mmCIF file of C-alpha atoms and ligand atoms in Angstrom:
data_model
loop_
_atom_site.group_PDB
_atom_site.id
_atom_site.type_symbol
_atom_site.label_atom_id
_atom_site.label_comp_id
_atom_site.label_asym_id
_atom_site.label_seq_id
_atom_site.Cartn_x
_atom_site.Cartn_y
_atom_site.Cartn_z
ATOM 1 C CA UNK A 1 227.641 156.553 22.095
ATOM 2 C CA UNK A 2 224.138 155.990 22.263
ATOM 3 C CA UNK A 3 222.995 152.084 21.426
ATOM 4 C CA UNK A 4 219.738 150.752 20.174
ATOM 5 C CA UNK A 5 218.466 148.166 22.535
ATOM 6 C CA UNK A 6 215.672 146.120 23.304
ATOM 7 C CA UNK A 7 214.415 145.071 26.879
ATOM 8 C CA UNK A 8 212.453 142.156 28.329
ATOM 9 C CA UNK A 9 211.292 141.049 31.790
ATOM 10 C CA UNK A 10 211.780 143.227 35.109
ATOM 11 C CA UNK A 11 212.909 142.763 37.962
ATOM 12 C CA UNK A 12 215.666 142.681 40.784
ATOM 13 C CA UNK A 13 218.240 141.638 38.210
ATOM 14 C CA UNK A 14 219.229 142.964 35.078
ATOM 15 C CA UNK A 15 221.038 140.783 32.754
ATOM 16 C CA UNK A 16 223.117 142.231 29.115
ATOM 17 C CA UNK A 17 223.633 140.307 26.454
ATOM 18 C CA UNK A 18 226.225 140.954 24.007
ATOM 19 C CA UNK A 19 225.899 139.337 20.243
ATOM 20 C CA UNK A 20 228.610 137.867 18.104
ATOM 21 C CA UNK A 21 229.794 139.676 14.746
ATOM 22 C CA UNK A 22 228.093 140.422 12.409
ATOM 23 C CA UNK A 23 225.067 139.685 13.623
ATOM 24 C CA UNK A 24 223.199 142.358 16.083
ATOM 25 C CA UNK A 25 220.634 141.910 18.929
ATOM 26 C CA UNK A 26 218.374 139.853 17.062
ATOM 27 C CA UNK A 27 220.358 136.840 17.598
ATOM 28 C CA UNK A 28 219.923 136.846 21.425
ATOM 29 C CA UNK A 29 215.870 137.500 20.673
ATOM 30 C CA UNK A 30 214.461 133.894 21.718
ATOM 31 C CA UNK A 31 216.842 133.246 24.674
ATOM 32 C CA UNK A 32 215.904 136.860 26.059
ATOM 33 C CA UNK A 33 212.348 136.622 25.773
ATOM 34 C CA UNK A 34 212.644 132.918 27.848
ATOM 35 C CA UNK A 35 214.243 134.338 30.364
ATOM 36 C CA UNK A 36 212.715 137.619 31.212
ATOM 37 C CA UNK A 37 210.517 135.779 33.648
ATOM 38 C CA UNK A 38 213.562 135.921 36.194
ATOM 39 C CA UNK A 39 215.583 139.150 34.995
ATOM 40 C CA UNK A 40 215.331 142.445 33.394
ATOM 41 C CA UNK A 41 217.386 141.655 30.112
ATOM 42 C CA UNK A 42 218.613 144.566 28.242
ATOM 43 C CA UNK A 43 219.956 143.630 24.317
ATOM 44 C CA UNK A 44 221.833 145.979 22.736
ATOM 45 C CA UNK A 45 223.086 146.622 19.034
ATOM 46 C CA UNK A 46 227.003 147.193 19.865
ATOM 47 C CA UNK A 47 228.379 150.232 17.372
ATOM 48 C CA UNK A 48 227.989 149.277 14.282
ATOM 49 C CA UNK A 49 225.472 147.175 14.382
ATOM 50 C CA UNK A 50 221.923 147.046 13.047
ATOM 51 C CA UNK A 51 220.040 150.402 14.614
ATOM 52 C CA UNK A 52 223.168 151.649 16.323
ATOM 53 C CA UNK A 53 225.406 154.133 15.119
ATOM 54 C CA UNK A 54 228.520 152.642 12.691
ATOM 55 C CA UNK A 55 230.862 155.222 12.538
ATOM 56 C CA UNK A 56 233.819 155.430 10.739
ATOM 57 C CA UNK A 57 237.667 154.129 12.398
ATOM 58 C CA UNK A 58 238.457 150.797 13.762
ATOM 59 C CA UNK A 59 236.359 150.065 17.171
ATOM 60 C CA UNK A 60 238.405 148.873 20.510
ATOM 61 C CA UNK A 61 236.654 146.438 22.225
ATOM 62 C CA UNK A 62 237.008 148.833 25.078
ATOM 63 C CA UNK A 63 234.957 151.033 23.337
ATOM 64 C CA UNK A 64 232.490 148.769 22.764
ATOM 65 C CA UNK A 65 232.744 148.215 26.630
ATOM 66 C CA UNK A 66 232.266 152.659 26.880
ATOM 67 C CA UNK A 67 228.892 152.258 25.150
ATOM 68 C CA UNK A 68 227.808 149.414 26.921
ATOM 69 C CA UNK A 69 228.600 151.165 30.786
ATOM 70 C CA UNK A 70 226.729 154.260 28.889
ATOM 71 C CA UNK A 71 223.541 152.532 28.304
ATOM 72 C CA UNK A 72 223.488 150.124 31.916
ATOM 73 C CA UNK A 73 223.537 153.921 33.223
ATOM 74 C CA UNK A 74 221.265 155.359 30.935
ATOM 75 C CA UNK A 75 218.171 152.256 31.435
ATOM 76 C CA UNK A 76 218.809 153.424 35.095
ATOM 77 C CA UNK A 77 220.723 150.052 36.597
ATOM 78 C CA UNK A 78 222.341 150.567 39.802
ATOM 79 C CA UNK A 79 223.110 147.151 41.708
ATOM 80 C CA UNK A 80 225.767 144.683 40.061
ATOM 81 C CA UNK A 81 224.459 142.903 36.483
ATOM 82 C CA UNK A 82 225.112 139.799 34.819
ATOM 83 C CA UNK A 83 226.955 140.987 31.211
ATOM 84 C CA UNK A 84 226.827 137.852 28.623
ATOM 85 C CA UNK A 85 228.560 137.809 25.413
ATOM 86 C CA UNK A 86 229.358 135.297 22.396
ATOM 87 C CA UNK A 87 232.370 135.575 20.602
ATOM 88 C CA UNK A 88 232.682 138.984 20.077
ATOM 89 C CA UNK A 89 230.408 140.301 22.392
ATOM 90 C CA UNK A 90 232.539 138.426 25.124
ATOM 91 C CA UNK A 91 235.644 139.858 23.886
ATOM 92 C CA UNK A 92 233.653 143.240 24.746
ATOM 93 C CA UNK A 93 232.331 141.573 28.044
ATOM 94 C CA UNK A 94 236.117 140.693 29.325
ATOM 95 C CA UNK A 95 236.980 144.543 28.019
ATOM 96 C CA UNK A 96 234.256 145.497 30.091
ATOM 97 C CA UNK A 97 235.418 143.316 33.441
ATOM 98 C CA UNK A 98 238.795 144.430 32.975
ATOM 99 C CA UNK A 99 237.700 148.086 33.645
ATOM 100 C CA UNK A 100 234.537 147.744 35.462
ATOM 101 C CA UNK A 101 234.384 144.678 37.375
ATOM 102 C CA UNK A 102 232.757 146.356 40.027
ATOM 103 C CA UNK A 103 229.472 146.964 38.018
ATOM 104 C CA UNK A 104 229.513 142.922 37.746
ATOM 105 C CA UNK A 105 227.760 140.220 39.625
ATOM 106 C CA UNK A 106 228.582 137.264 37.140
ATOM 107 C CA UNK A 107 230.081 137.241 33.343
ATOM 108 C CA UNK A 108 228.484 134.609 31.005
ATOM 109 C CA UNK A 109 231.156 133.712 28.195
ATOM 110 C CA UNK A 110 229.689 131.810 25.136
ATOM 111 C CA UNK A 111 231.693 130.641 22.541
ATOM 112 C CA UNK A 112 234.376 133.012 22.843
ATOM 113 C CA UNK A 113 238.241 133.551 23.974
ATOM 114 C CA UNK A 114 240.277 135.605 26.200
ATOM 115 C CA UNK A 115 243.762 135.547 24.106
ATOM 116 C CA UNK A 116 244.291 138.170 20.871
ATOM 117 C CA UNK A 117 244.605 137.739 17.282
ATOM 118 C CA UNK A 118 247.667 136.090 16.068
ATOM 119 C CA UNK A 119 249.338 138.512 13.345
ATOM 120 C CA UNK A 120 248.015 136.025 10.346
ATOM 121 C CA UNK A 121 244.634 136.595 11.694
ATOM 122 C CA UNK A 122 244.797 140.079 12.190
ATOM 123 C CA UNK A 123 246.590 140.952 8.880
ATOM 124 C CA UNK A 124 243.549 138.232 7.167
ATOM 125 C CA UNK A 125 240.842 140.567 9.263
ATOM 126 C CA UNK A 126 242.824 144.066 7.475
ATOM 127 C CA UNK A 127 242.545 142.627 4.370
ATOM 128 C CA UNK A 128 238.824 141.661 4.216
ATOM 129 C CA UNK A 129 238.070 144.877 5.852
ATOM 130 C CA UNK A 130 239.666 146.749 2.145
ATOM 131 C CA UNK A 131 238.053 144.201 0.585
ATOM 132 C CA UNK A 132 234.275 145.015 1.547
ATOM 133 C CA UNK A 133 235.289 149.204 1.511
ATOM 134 C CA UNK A 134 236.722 148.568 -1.902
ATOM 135 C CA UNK A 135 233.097 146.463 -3.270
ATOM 136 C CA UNK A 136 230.795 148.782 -1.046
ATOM 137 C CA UNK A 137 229.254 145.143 0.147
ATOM 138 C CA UNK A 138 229.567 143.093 2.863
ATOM 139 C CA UNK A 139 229.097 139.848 0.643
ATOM 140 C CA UNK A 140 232.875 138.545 1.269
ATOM 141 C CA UNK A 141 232.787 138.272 5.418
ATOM 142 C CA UNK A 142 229.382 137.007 5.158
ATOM 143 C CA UNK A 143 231.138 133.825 2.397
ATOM 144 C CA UNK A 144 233.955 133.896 5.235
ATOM 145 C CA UNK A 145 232.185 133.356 8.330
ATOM 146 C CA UNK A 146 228.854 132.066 7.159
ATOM 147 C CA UNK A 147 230.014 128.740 6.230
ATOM 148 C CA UNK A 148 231.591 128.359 9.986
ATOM 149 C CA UNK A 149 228.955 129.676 12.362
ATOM 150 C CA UNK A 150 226.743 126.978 12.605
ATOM 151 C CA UNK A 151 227.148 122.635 13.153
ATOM 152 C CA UNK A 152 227.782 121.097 10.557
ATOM 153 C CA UNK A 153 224.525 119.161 10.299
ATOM 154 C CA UNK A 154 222.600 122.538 10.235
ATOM 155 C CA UNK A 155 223.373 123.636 6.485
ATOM 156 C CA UNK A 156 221.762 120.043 5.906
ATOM 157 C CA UNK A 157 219.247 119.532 7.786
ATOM 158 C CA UNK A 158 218.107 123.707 8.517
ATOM 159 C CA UNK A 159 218.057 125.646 5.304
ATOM 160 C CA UNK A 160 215.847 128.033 7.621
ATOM 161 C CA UNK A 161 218.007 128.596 10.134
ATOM 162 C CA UNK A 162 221.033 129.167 7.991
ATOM 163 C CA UNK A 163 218.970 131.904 5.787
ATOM 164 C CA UNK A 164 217.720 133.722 8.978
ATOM 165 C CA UNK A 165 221.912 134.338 10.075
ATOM 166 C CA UNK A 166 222.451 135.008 6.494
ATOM 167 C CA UNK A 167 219.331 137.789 6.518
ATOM 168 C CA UNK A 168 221.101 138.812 10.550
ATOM 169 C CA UNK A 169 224.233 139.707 8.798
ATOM 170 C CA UNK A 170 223.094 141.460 5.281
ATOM 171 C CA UNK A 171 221.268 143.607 7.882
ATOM 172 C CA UNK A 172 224.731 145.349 8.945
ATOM 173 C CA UNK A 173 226.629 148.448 7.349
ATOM 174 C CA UNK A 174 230.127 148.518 5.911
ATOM 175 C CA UNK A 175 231.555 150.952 7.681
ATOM 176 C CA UNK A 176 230.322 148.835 10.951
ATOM 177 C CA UNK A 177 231.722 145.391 9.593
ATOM 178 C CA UNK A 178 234.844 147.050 9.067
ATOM 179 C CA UNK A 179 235.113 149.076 12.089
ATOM 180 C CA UNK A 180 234.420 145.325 14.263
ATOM 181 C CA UNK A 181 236.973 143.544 11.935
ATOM 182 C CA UNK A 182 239.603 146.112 12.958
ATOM 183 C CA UNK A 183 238.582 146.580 16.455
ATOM 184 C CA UNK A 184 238.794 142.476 16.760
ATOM 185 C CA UNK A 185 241.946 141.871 15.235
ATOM 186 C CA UNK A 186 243.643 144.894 17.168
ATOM 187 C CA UNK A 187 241.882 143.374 20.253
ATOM 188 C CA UNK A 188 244.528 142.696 23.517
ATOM 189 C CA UNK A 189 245.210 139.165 24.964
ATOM 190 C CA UNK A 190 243.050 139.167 28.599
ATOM 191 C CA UNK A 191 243.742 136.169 29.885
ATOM 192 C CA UNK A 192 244.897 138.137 32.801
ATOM 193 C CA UNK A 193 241.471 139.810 33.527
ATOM 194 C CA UNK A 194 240.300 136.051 33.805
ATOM 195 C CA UNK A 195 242.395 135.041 36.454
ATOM 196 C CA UNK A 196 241.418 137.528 38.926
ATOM 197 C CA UNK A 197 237.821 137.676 37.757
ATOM 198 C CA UNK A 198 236.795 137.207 41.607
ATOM 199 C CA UNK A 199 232.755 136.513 40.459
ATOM 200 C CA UNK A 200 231.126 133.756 39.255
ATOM 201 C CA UNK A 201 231.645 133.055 35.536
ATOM 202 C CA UNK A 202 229.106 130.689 33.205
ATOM 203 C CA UNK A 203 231.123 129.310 30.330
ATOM 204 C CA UNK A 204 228.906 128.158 27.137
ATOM 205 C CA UNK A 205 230.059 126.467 24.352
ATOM 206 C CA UNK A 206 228.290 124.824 21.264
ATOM 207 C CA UNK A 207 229.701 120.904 21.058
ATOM 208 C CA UNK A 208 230.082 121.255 17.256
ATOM 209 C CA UNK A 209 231.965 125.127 17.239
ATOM 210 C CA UNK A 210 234.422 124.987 14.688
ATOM 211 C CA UNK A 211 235.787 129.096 15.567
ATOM 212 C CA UNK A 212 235.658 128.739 19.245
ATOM 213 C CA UNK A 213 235.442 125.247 20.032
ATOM 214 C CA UNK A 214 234.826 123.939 23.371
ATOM 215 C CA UNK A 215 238.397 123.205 24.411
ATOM 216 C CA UNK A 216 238.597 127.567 24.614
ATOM 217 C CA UNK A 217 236.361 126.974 27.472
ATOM 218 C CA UNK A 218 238.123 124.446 29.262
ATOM 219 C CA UNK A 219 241.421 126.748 29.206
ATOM 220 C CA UNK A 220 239.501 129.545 30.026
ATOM 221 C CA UNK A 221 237.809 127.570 33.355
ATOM 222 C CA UNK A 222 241.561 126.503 33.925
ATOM 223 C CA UNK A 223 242.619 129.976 34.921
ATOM 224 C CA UNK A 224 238.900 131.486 36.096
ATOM 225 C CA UNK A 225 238.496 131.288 39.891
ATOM 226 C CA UNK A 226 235.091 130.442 39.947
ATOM 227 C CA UNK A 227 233.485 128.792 36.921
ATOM 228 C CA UNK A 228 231.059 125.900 35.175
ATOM 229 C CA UNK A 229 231.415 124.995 31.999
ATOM 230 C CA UNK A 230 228.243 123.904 29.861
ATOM 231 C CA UNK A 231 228.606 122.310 26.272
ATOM 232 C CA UNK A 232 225.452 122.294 24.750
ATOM 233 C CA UNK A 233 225.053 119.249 22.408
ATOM 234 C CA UNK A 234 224.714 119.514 18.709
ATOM 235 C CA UNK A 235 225.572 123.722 18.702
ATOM 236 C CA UNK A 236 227.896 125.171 16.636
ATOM 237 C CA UNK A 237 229.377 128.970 17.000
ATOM 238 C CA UNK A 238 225.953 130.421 17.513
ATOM 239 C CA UNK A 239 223.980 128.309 20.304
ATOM 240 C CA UNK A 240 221.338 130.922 21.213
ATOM 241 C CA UNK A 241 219.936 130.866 17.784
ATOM 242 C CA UNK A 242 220.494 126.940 17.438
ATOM 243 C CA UNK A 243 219.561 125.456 20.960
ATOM 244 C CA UNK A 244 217.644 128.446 21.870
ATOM 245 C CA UNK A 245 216.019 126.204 24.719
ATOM 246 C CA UNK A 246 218.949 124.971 26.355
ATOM 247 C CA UNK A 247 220.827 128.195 26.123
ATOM 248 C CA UNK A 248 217.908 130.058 28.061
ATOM 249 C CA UNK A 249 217.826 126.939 30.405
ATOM 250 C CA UNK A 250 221.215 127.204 31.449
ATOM 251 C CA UNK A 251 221.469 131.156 31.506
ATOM 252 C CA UNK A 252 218.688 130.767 33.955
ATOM 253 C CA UNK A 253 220.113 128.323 36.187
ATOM 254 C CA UNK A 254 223.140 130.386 36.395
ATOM 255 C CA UNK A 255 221.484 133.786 37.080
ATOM 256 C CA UNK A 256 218.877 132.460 39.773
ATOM 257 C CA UNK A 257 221.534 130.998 41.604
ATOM 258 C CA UNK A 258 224.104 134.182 41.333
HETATM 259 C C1 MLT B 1 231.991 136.289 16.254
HETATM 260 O O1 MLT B 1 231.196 135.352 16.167
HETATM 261 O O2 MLT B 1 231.745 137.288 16.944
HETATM 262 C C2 MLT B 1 233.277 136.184 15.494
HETATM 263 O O3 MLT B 1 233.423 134.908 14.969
HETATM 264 C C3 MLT B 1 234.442 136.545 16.351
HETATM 265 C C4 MLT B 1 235.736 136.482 15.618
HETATM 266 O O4 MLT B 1 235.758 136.540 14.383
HETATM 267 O O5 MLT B 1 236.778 136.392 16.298
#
């Protein structure tokens, strides 16, 4: 399936960059743009999201993955790439390293997990999947997760930045919502593909992430062969769009040094 994508930088390397659901490339625009001065970074819409395709059916993370190795081919990348994802865009990246690890010089996980759903989860994901089919609106994930993706502090102190994720997720269809919700909760446990994940591996993890708090990294560096773990003070779920700075800071550092 063909994505929509948007590219900064050139260069030598190419870095991807997955987003989280529901929220399309948008989210990863400010981190991309800082560091295209040391990478070609390609951002993609995953299916169902924003100017991609949303057809109907669940969507496997492993097809997710499919689209992904689709476009790296189509923008022409050859040598080995960095692939980043947060949340759900690193369940995708781990789909994509269990098949493809080969295309891989690094894998940066952010705020994300290697295990699956438990069945409560899951059957809670089926449900609000009806639930937005049956009111032709995504209103009830965006009251489910909206409340959760940012720190704390930030629905305080940055009415701003909580409308802008609000605006990132009215921007996506139904039929893609549900399609991700389905895809996640059928998603398979890869804890495995981490522990013989034989490349370098940048863990990054908001210090306030109440979904995927930091503590998922430090059992996911337990069983990784070779990875650094960065907490980035004062993030919650989404760090890109809340320490946009220190994200791109420590995405560089790990990239120039790969
Ligand atoms: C995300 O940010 O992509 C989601 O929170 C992932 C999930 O619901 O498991």
């Amino acid at each position: 399936m063909k994505l929509a994508y948007d590219e900064y930088g050139k260069g030598a390397r190419t870095v991807v960059l997955l987003h989280g659901f529901p929220l399309g490339r948008a989210m990863w625009a400010s981190v991309a743009a800082q560091i295209a001065d040391c990478a070609r970074v390609i951002v993609p819409d995953l299916r169902g999201h924003g100017d991609s395709p949303a057809p109907a059916g669940g969507y496997d993370m492993l097809d997710h993955a499919w689209d992904v190795a689709e476009l790296v081919d189509q923008c022409g990348v050859i040598d080995p790439f960095v692939l980043g994802g947060l949340s759900m865009g690193g369940y995708v990246a781990l789909a994509f390293a269990e098949r493809l690890r080969e295309r891989l010089s690094g894998i940066i996980l952010c705020d994300t997990k290697a295990t699956a759903d438990t069945p409560e989860a899951a059957q809670g994901r089926e449900d609000l999947a009806r639930k937005i089919e049956a009111a032709g609106s995504t209103e009830a994930v965006i009251a489910s997760f909206l409340p959760k993706l940012l720190a704390a502090q930030a629905y305080e102190d940055n009415p701003a930045l909580v409308s802008g994720v609000r605006g990132l997720m009215e921007r996506q269809p139904v039929a893609g919502v549900a399609g991700c919700l389905r895809g996640m909760a059928a998603r398979a446990d890869r804890t495995a593909v981490l522990k013989t994940f034989d490349r370098p591996c940048l863990l990054l993890f908001g210090s306030e992430d109440r979904i995927t708090p930091p503590e998922e990294g430090r059992k996911m560096a337990s069983v990784l062969p070779d990875a650094g773990l960065i907490v980035i003070d004062g993030a919650g779920h989404l760090p890109p769009l809340e320490r946009p700075d220190e994200t791109a800071a420590a995405i560089r550092d790990f990239v120039t040094a790969l």
